[in-house]
Amino acid sequence: MKGELSMYQASESRYETIPYHRCGDSGLLLPAVSLGFWHNFGDTASYENMKKLCFTAFDHGITHFDLANNYGPEPGSAEKNLGLILRDELSAYRDELIISTKAGYDMWPGPYGNWGSRKYLIASLDQSLKRLGLDYVDIFYHHRMDPETPLEETMEALAQIVRSGKALYVGLSNYNGEKLSQAEAILKELHCPFIINQNRYSIFDRTIEQNGLKETAAKLHKGIIAFSPLAQGLLTDRYLHGIPEDSRIRTDGRFLKENALTEERLEQIRRLNKLAAERGQTLAEMALAWILRDGVVTSVLIGASRPEQILDNIKALENTHFTEEELRIIDHI
Ligand SMILES: NC(=O)c1ccc[n+]([C@@H]2O[C@H](COP(=O)([O-])OP(=O)(O)OC[C@H]3O[C@@H](n4cnc5c(N)ncnc54)[C@H](OP(=O)(O)O)[C@@H]3O)[C@@H](O)[C@H]2O)c1
């Protein structure tokens, strides 16, 4: 009885904040801002805070939660923790949520816990579903290109996963334009609902503009979801006055390290922050708006260590228009 009383109830106005963008030419609509579980959802993070992040996101229309088999630490713990939240708080909303997960990086010892074999992908998704406590995920991704496994095998595994009912759609992550084209041709022949690419993209990282991914995805009418759109927190006001003790650099330090904050980088951040202020935005808002500026990217996939960051980031959607002059200044910086 007590449990029932404390159970989360979603805000009635949850669909009034965020626009939904069609993912390529598929039937799936994704929120313009999605929430990633790479950091702050592992076993070293606070479970109460995880719940607050999920509730704040969902209360504001962020219907898409993105995971991977290896998110933690420990690997797998982000899925396990979301599984608990889904079971205890969000079960009534399962059909309002798009849950994605991935396999492609090192997950368990031996030759079958990494890369892109059929053996690995199918076993990994079965493990993910157990941790999440779900019968299916909405999107299952191959997490990175595998230079050795035949592309046909990896794509056939994705198609088999959809046929088995364990995923509704599939995606590719960290592919380039050329591999995307090849993979798409195979998936099309297999009638596999491949709809989305997940790649790093930010003012600081333009790789997908250079390796053909952005152009090819648009040409093939596939969606793009941009990860680390804030360059893990660098494209915010977080590091303008030193390194806060509760920042990713200090609390984690595995992927974002202190040496990323060179004097040159800090100067770029200061100048971008000034431009953002002139536009009436925070730097985080401007950095997200910049990604959505031309309508090619379906959703920006943010991380957050506290609920206020989610609220700030949603405000980016109020102004995604840039003048030619602003775009020129950003490129120049
Ligand atoms: N497919 C892949 O290979 C891949 C790789 C990486 C990530 N991803 C996905 O992308 C998601 C997002 O990646 P990310 O966490 O690197 O994204 P990000 O949005 O670039 O960085 C998130 C971090 O920025 C800071 N932040 C966020 N909003 C802020 C705000 N308004 N003001 C100040 N600081 C703010 C927080 O850092 P503090 O902790 O310092 O507060 C937060 O943890 C991941 O969770 C994952 O789902 C996928």
CSV table of C-alpha atoms and ligand atoms in Angstrom, one decimal:
chain,number,residue,atom,x,y,z
A,1,MET,CA,0.0,0.0,0.0
A,2,LYS,CA,2.8,2.4,1.0
A,3,GLY,CA,4.7,1.5,-2.2
A,4,GLU,CA,1.6,2.3,-4.3
A,5,LEU,CA,1.2,5.7,-2.6
A,6,SER,CA,4.8,6.7,-3.3
A,7,MET,CA,4.6,5.5,-6.9
A,8,TYR,CA,5.6,8.1,-9.5
A,9,GLN,CA,2.8,9.7,-11.5
A,10,ALA,CA,3.8,11.4,-14.7
A,11,SER,CA,3.0,15.1,-15.2
A,12,GLU,CA,-0.3,15.6,-17.2
A,13,SER,CA,1.4,18.3,-19.3
A,14,ARG,CA,4.3,16.0,-20.4
A,15,TYR,CA,3.6,16.3,-24.1
A,16,GLU,CA,3.4,20.1,-24.1
A,17,THR,CA,7.2,20.9,-23.9
A,18,ILE,CA,9.1,19.1,-26.6
A,19,PRO,CA,8.6,18.7,-30.4
A,20,TYR,CA,8.9,15.2,-31.8
A,21,HIS,CA,10.8,14.6,-35.0
A,22,ARG,CA,10.3,11.8,-37.4
A,23,CYS,CA,13.2,9.4,-37.5
A,24,GLY,CA,14.2,9.4,-41.1
A,25,ASP,CA,11.2,8.2,-43.2
A,26,SER,CA,10.1,5.7,-40.5
A,27,GLY,CA,7.0,5.7,-38.5
A,28,LEU,CA,8.8,6.5,-35.3
A,29,LEU,CA,8.8,10.0,-33.7
A,30,LEU,CA,11.6,10.8,-31.3
A,31,PRO,CA,11.8,13.8,-28.9
A,32,ALA,CA,14.2,16.5,-30.1
A,33,VAL,CA,16.1,15.9,-26.8
A,34,SER,CA,16.8,12.4,-25.6
A,35,LEU,CA,18.4,11.2,-22.3
A,36,GLY,CA,21.5,9.0,-22.3
A,37,PHE,CA,22.5,6.6,-19.5
A,38,TRP,CA,26.3,6.4,-20.1
A,39,HIS,CA,27.1,8.3,-17.0
A,40,ASN,CA,25.2,8.8,-13.7
A,41,PHE,CA,23.3,5.5,-13.9
A,42,GLY,CA,25.9,3.1,-12.8
A,43,ASP,CA,26.3,1.5,-9.4
A,44,THR,CA,28.5,4.3,-8.1
A,45,ALA,CA,25.7,6.9,-8.7
A,46,SER,CA,22.8,7.7,-6.4
A,47,TYR,CA,19.6,5.7,-7.1
A,48,GLU,CA,17.4,8.5,-5.9
A,49,ASN,CA,19.1,10.9,-8.3
A,50,MET,CA,18.6,8.4,-11.2
A,51,LYS,CA,14.9,8.4,-10.5
A,52,LYS,CA,14.8,12.2,-10.4
A,53,LEU,CA,16.6,12.3,-13.8
A,54,CYS,CA,14.1,9.9,-15.3
A,55,PHE,CA,11.1,11.6,-13.9
A,56,THR,CA,12.2,15.1,-14.9
A,57,ALA,CA,13.0,13.9,-18.4
A,58,PHE,CA,9.7,12.1,-18.8
A,59,ASP,CA,7.6,14.8,-17.2
A,60,HIS,CA,8.9,17.1,-19.9
A,61,GLY,CA,8.3,14.8,-22.8
A,62,ILE,CA,11.7,13.1,-23.1
A,63,THR,CA,10.3,9.8,-24.1
A,64,HIS,CA,13.6,8.3,-25.3
A,65,PHE,CA,16.1,6.7,-22.9
A,66,ASP,CA,19.4,5.4,-24.5
A,67,LEU,CA,21.5,2.7,-23.0
A,68,ALA,CA,24.2,0.1,-23.9
A,69,ASN,CA,25.1,-3.2,-22.5
A,70,ASN,CA,28.3,-1.8,-21.1
A,71,TYR,CA,27.1,1.4,-19.4
A,72,GLY,CA,28.0,1.5,-15.7
A,73,PRO,CA,30.3,1.2,-13.9
A,74,GLU,CA,30.0,-1.9,-13.5
A,75,PRO,CA,29.2,-2.7,-17.1
A,76,GLY,CA,25.5,-3.7,-17.2
A,77,SER,CA,24.5,-1.7,-14.1
A,78,ALA,CA,22.9,1.2,-16.0
A,79,GLU,CA,20.5,-1.3,-17.6
A,80,LYS,CA,19.9,-3.0,-14.2
A,81,ASN,CA,19.2,0.3,-12.5
A,82,LEU,CA,16.8,1.4,-15.3
A,83,GLY,CA,15.2,-2.0,-15.0
A,84,LEU,CA,14.4,-1.4,-11.3
A,85,ILE,CA,13.0,2.1,-12.1
A,86,LEU,CA,10.9,0.7,-14.9
A,87,ARG,CA,9.6,-2.1,-12.6
A,88,ASP,CA,8.9,0.1,-9.6
A,89,GLU,CA,7.9,3.5,-11.1
A,90,LEU,CA,7.5,3.5,-14.8
A,91,SER,CA,5.8,0.3,-15.7
A,92,ALA,CA,2.5,2.0,-16.4
A,93,TYR,CA,4.3,4.1,-19.0
A,94,ARG,CA,6.2,1.4,-21.0
A,95,ASP,CA,4.3,2.1,-24.1
A,96,GLU,CA,5.1,5.8,-23.9
A,97,LEU,CA,8.8,5.1,-23.8
A,98,ILE,CA,11.5,4.3,-26.4
A,99,ILE,CA,14.2,2.3,-24.8
A,100,SER,CA,17.4,1.6,-26.8
A,101,THR,CA,20.4,-0.5,-26.1
A,102,LYS,CA,23.5,-1.6,-27.9
A,103,ALA,CA,26.3,-4.2,-28.3
A,104,GLY,CA,29.6,-3.8,-29.9
A,105,TYR,CA,32.2,-3.0,-27.2
A,106,ASP,CA,33.9,-5.4,-24.8
A,107,MET,CA,31.4,-6.9,-22.4
A,108,TRP,CA,32.5,-10.3,-21.2
A,109,PRO,CA,35.7,-12.4,-21.3
A,110,GLY,CA,36.6,-14.5,-24.2
A,111,PRO,CA,36.0,-14.3,-28.0
A,112,TYR,CA,32.2,-13.9,-27.9
A,113,GLY,CA,31.8,-10.8,-25.8
A,114,ASN,CA,32.8,-8.1,-28.2
A,115,TRP,CA,32.6,-6.6,-31.7
A,116,GLY,CA,29.9,-7.8,-34.2
A,117,SER,CA,29.4,-11.6,-34.5
A,118,ARG,CA,25.9,-13.0,-34.5
A,119,LYS,CA,26.8,-15.0,-31.4
A,120,TYR,CA,27.7,-11.8,-29.5
A,121,LEU,CA,24.8,-9.6,-30.6
A,122,ILE,CA,22.1,-12.1,-29.8
A,123,ALA,CA,23.6,-13.3,-26.5
A,124,SER,CA,24.2,-9.7,-25.4
A,125,LEU,CA,20.7,-8.5,-26.2
A,126,ASP,CA,19.3,-11.5,-24.2
A,127,GLN,CA,21.4,-10.3,-21.2
A,128,SER,CA,20.3,-6.7,-21.7
A,129,LEU,CA,16.6,-7.7,-21.7
A,130,LYS,CA,17.1,-9.6,-18.4
A,131,ARG,CA,18.8,-6.7,-16.8
A,132,LEU,CA,16.1,-4.3,-18.0
A,133,GLY,CA,13.3,-6.6,-17.1
A,134,LEU,CA,11.8,-6.1,-20.6
A,135,ASP,CA,10.6,-8.5,-23.3
A,136,TYR,CA,11.9,-6.2,-26.1
A,137,VAL,CA,13.8,-3.0,-26.6
A,138,ASP,CA,12.5,-0.3,-29.0
A,139,ILE,CA,15.8,0.2,-30.8
A,140,PHE,CA,18.8,-2.2,-30.8
A,141,TYR,CA,22.1,-0.8,-32.1
A,142,HIS,CA,25.3,-2.3,-33.4
A,143,HIS,CA,27.6,-0.1,-31.3
A,144,ARG,CA,30.7,0.2,-33.6
A,145,MET,CA,32.0,-0.9,-36.9
A,146,ASP,CA,33.7,-4.3,-36.8
A,147,PRO,CA,36.6,-4.5,-39.3
A,148,GLU,CA,36.7,-8.3,-39.2
A,149,THR,CA,33.2,-9.8,-39.0
A,150,PRO,CA,31.5,-9.8,-42.4
A,151,LEU,CA,29.0,-7.0,-42.5
A,152,GLU,CA,26.4,-9.4,-43.8
A,153,GLU,CA,26.7,-11.5,-40.6
A,154,THR,CA,26.2,-8.5,-38.3
A,155,MET,CA,23.3,-7.1,-40.4
A,156,GLU,CA,21.7,-10.6,-40.5
A,157,ALA,CA,21.9,-10.8,-36.7
A,158,LEU,CA,20.2,-7.4,-36.4
A,159,ALA,CA,17.4,-8.6,-38.8
A,160,GLN,CA,17.1,-11.9,-36.8
A,161,ILE,CA,16.7,-9.9,-33.6
A,162,VAL,CA,13.8,-7.9,-35.0
A,163,ARG,CA,12.2,-11.1,-36.5
A,164,SER,CA,12.4,-12.7,-33.0
A,165,GLY,CA,10.5,-9.8,-31.5
A,166,LYS,CA,13.3,-8.7,-29.2
A,167,ALA,CA,13.7,-5.3,-30.9
A,168,LEU,CA,11.3,-3.2,-32.9
A,169,TYR,CA,13.9,-1.2,-34.9
A,170,VAL,CA,17.6,-1.3,-35.4
A,171,GLY,CA,20.3,1.3,-35.5
A,172,LEU,CA,24.0,1.7,-36.3
A,173,SER,CA,26.4,3.6,-34.1
A,174,ASN,CA,29.8,5.0,-34.9
A,175,TYR,CA,29.6,4.0,-38.6
A,176,ASN,CA,30.9,6.3,-41.3
A,177,GLY,CA,29.1,7.2,-44.5
A,178,GLU,CA,30.6,4.4,-46.6
A,179,LYS,CA,29.9,1.6,-44.2
A,180,LEU,CA,26.4,3.1,-43.6
A,181,SER,CA,25.7,2.8,-47.3
A,182,GLN,CA,26.8,-0.8,-47.5
A,183,ALA,CA,25.0,-1.8,-44.3
A,184,GLU,CA,21.8,0.0,-45.5
A,185,ALA,CA,21.8,-2.0,-48.7
A,186,ILE,CA,22.0,-5.3,-46.9
A,187,LEU,CA,19.4,-4.3,-44.3
A,188,LYS,CA,17.0,-3.2,-47.0
A,189,GLU,CA,17.3,-6.5,-48.7
A,190,LEU,CA,16.5,-8.2,-45.4
A,191,HIS,CA,13.5,-6.0,-44.9
A,192,CYS,CA,15.0,-5.0,-41.6
A,193,PRO,CA,13.6,-1.8,-40.1
A,194,PHE,CA,16.9,0.1,-39.8
A,195,ILE,CA,16.0,3.7,-39.0
A,196,ILE,CA,18.7,5.5,-37.1
A,197,ASN,CA,22.4,6.3,-36.8
A,198,GLN,CA,24.0,7.3,-33.5
A,199,ASN,CA,27.1,9.3,-33.8
A,200,ARG,CA,29.2,11.9,-31.9
A,201,TYR,CA,28.4,15.4,-33.1
A,202,SER,CA,29.0,18.8,-31.5
A,203,ILE,CA,30.4,22.2,-32.2
A,204,PHE,CA,33.7,20.7,-31.2
A,205,ASP,CA,33.4,17.4,-33.2
A,206,ARG,CA,32.4,17.6,-36.8
A,207,THR,CA,33.5,14.1,-37.8
A,208,ILE,CA,30.1,13.2,-39.3
A,209,GLU,CA,30.3,16.2,-41.6
A,210,GLN,CA,33.7,15.0,-42.8
A,211,ASN,CA,33.2,11.2,-43.1
A,212,GLY,CA,30.0,11.3,-45.1
A,213,LEU,CA,27.7,10.0,-42.3
A,214,LYS,CA,25.6,13.1,-42.1
A,215,GLU,CA,25.1,13.5,-45.8
A,216,THR,CA,24.5,9.8,-46.5
A,217,ALA,CA,22.0,9.4,-43.6
A,218,ALA,CA,20.0,12.4,-45.0
A,219,LYS,CA,20.2,11.0,-48.6
A,220,LEU,CA,19.0,7.5,-47.4
A,221,HIS,CA,16.2,9.1,-45.3
A,222,LYS,CA,17.6,7.7,-42.0
A,223,GLY,CA,17.6,9.4,-38.7
A,224,ILE,CA,20.6,10.7,-36.8
A,225,ILE,CA,20.8,11.0,-33.0
A,226,ALA,CA,23.8,13.1,-31.9
A,227,PHE,CA,25.7,11.8,-28.8
A,228,SER,CA,27.9,13.9,-26.5
A,229,PRO,CA,26.4,17.1,-28.0
A,230,LEU,CA,27.8,19.1,-25.1
A,231,ALA,CA,31.3,17.5,-25.6
A,232,GLN,CA,30.7,15.7,-22.2
A,233,GLY,CA,30.1,19.1,-20.5
A,234,LEU,CA,32.8,21.2,-22.1
A,235,LEU,CA,30.2,23.0,-24.2
A,236,THR,CA,28.5,24.4,-21.1
A,237,ASP,CA,29.4,26.9,-18.4
A,238,ARG,CA,30.6,24.1,-16.2
A,239,TYR,CA,34.4,24.7,-16.5
A,240,LEU,CA,34.5,28.4,-17.0
A,241,HIS,CA,35.8,29.0,-13.5
A,242,GLY,CA,37.9,26.0,-12.7
A,243,ILE,CA,37.0,22.3,-12.3
A,244,PRO,CA,34.0,21.8,-10.0
A,245,GLU,CA,34.3,18.8,-7.5
A,246,ASP,CA,31.0,17.4,-8.7
A,247,SER,CA,31.9,17.6,-12.4
A,248,ARG,CA,32.4,14.6,-14.7
A,249,ILE,CA,36.2,15.3,-14.8
A,250,ARG,CA,36.4,14.9,-11.0
A,251,THR,CA,33.7,12.3,-10.3
A,252,ASP,CA,34.6,10.0,-13.2
A,253,GLY,CA,37.6,10.9,-15.2
A,254,ARG,CA,37.5,7.8,-17.4
A,255,PHE,CA,36.5,9.5,-20.6
A,256,LEU,CA,36.7,13.2,-19.9
A,257,LYS,CA,40.0,14.0,-18.5
A,258,GLU,CA,41.5,17.2,-17.0
A,259,ASN,CA,44.0,17.4,-19.9
A,260,ALA,CA,41.0,18.1,-22.3
A,261,LEU,CA,40.8,21.5,-20.7
A,262,THR,CA,43.7,23.2,-22.5
A,263,GLU,CA,44.1,27.0,-22.4
A,264,GLU,CA,43.1,27.0,-26.1
A,265,ARG,CA,40.0,25.0,-25.4
A,266,LEU,CA,39.0,27.2,-22.5
A,267,GLU,CA,39.4,30.3,-24.7
A,268,GLN,CA,37.1,28.7,-27.2
A,269,ILE,CA,34.6,27.9,-24.5
A,270,ARG,CA,34.7,31.5,-23.2
A,271,ARG,CA,34.1,33.0,-26.7
A,272,LEU,CA,31.3,30.6,-27.4
A,273,ASN,CA,29.8,31.4,-24.0
A,274,LYS,CA,29.8,35.1,-24.9
A,275,LEU,CA,28.1,34.4,-28.2
A,276,ALA,CA,25.5,32.3,-26.5
A,277,ALA,CA,24.8,35.2,-24.0
A,278,GLU,CA,24.3,37.6,-27.0
A,279,ARG,CA,21.7,35.1,-28.3
A,280,GLY,CA,20.0,35.1,-24.9
A,281,GLN,CA,21.0,31.4,-24.3
A,282,THR,CA,23.3,29.5,-22.0
A,283,LEU,CA,26.2,27.8,-23.8
A,284,ALA,CA,24.6,24.4,-23.3
A,285,GLU,CA,21.4,25.7,-25.0
A,286,MET,CA,23.3,27.2,-27.9
A,287,ALA,CA,25.4,24.0,-28.4
A,288,LEU,CA,22.3,21.9,-28.6
A,289,ALA,CA,20.4,24.4,-30.8
A,290,TRP,CA,23.4,24.4,-33.2
A,291,ILE,CA,23.1,20.6,-33.8
A,292,LEU,CA,19.4,21.0,-34.6
A,293,ARG,CA,19.8,24.1,-36.7
A,294,ASP,CA,19.4,22.5,-40.2
A,295,GLY,CA,16.8,19.9,-39.5
A,296,VAL,CA,19.0,16.9,-40.4
A,297,VAL,CA,19.6,15.6,-36.9
A,298,THR,CA,16.5,13.9,-35.4
A,299,SER,CA,17.4,14.2,-31.7
A,300,VAL,CA,20.2,15.4,-29.4
A,301,LEU,CA,21.2,12.8,-26.9
A,302,ILE,CA,22.3,14.5,-23.7
A,303,GLY,CA,23.7,13.3,-20.5
A,304,ALA,CA,22.8,14.9,-17.1
A,305,SER,CA,24.1,14.6,-13.6
A,306,ARG,CA,21.2,16.6,-12.2
A,307,PRO,CA,17.6,17.4,-13.2
A,308,GLU,CA,18.2,21.1,-13.6
A,309,GLN,CA,20.6,20.4,-16.5
A,310,ILE,CA,17.8,18.6,-18.3
A,311,LEU,CA,15.5,21.6,-17.8
A,312,ASP,CA,18.2,24.0,-19.1
A,313,ASN,CA,18.9,21.8,-22.1
A,314,ILE,CA,15.2,21.6,-23.1
A,315,LYS,CA,15.3,25.4,-23.4
A,316,ALA,CA,17.6,25.1,-26.4
A,317,LEU,CA,14.5,24.2,-28.4
A,318,GLU,CA,13.1,27.8,-28.0
A,319,ASN,CA,15.6,29.1,-30.5
A,320,THR,CA,17.4,26.8,-33.0
A,321,HIS,CA,17.8,29.5,-35.6
A,322,PHE,CA,21.2,30.9,-36.4
A,323,THR,CA,22.2,33.8,-38.6
A,324,GLU,CA,24.8,33.3,-41.2
A,325,GLU,CA,27.1,35.6,-39.2
A,326,GLU,CA,26.6,33.5,-36.0
A,327,LEU,CA,27.4,30.3,-37.8
A,328,ARG,CA,30.5,31.9,-39.3
A,329,ILE,CA,31.7,33.0,-35.8
A,330,ILE,CA,31.1,29.5,-34.4
A,331,ASP,CA,33.1,27.9,-37.2
A,332,HIS,CA,35.8,30.5,-36.8
A,333,ILE,CA,36.1,29.9,-33.0
B,1,LIG,N1,27.1,5.4,-29.2
B,1,LIG,C1,28.2,5.7,-28.6
B,1,LIG,O1,29.3,5.2,-28.8
B,1,LIG,C2,28.0,6.7,-27.4
B,1,LIG,C3,29.2,7.2,-26.9
B,1,LIG,C4,29.0,8.2,-25.9
B,1,LIG,C5,27.7,8.6,-25.5
B,1,LIG,N2,26.6,8.0,-26.0
B,1,LIG,C6,25.3,8.3,-25.6
B,1,LIG,O2,25.1,9.7,-25.5
B,1,LIG,C7,24.7,10.1,-24.2
B,1,LIG,C8,25.2,11.5,-23.8
B,1,LIG,O3,26.6,11.5,-23.8
B,1,LIG,P1,27.3,12.6,-22.9
B,1,LIG,O4,26.9,12.3,-21.5
B,1,LIG,O5,28.7,12.6,-23.2
B,1,LIG,O6,26.6,13.9,-23.3
B,1,LIG,P2,26.8,15.5,-23.1
B,1,LIG,O7,25.4,16.0,-23.1
B,1,LIG,O8,27.8,16.0,-24.1
B,1,LIG,O9,27.5,15.6,-21.7
B,1,LIG,C9,26.7,15.4,-20.5
B,1,LIG,C10,27.4,16.1,-19.3
B,1,LIG,O10,27.4,17.5,-19.5
B,1,LIG,C11,27.1,18.2,-18.3
B,1,LIG,N3,25.9,19.0,-18.6
B,1,LIG,C12,24.7,18.6,-19.2
B,1,LIG,N4,23.8,19.6,-19.3
B,1,LIG,C13,24.4,20.6,-18.7
B,1,LIG,C14,24.0,22.0,-18.5
B,1,LIG,N5,22.8,22.4,-18.9
B,1,LIG,N6,24.9,22.8,-17.8
B,1,LIG,C15,26.1,22.4,-17.4
B,1,LIG,N7,26.5,21.1,-17.6
B,1,LIG,C16,25.7,20.3,-18.2
B,1,LIG,C17,26.9,17.1,-17.3
B,1,LIG,O11,28.2,16.9,-16.7
B,1,LIG,P3,28.6,16.9,-15.2
B,1,LIG,O12,28.5,15.5,-14.8
B,1,LIG,O13,29.9,17.5,-15.1
B,1,LIG,O14,27.5,17.7,-14.5
B,1,LIG,C18,26.5,15.9,-18.1
B,1,LIG,O15,26.8,14.7,-17.4
B,1,LIG,C19,25.2,9.0,-23.3
B,1,LIG,O16,24.6,8.9,-22.1
B,1,LIG,C20,25.0,7.8,-24.2
B,1,LIG,O17,23.6,7.4,-24.2
B,1,LIG,C21,26.8,7.1,-27.0
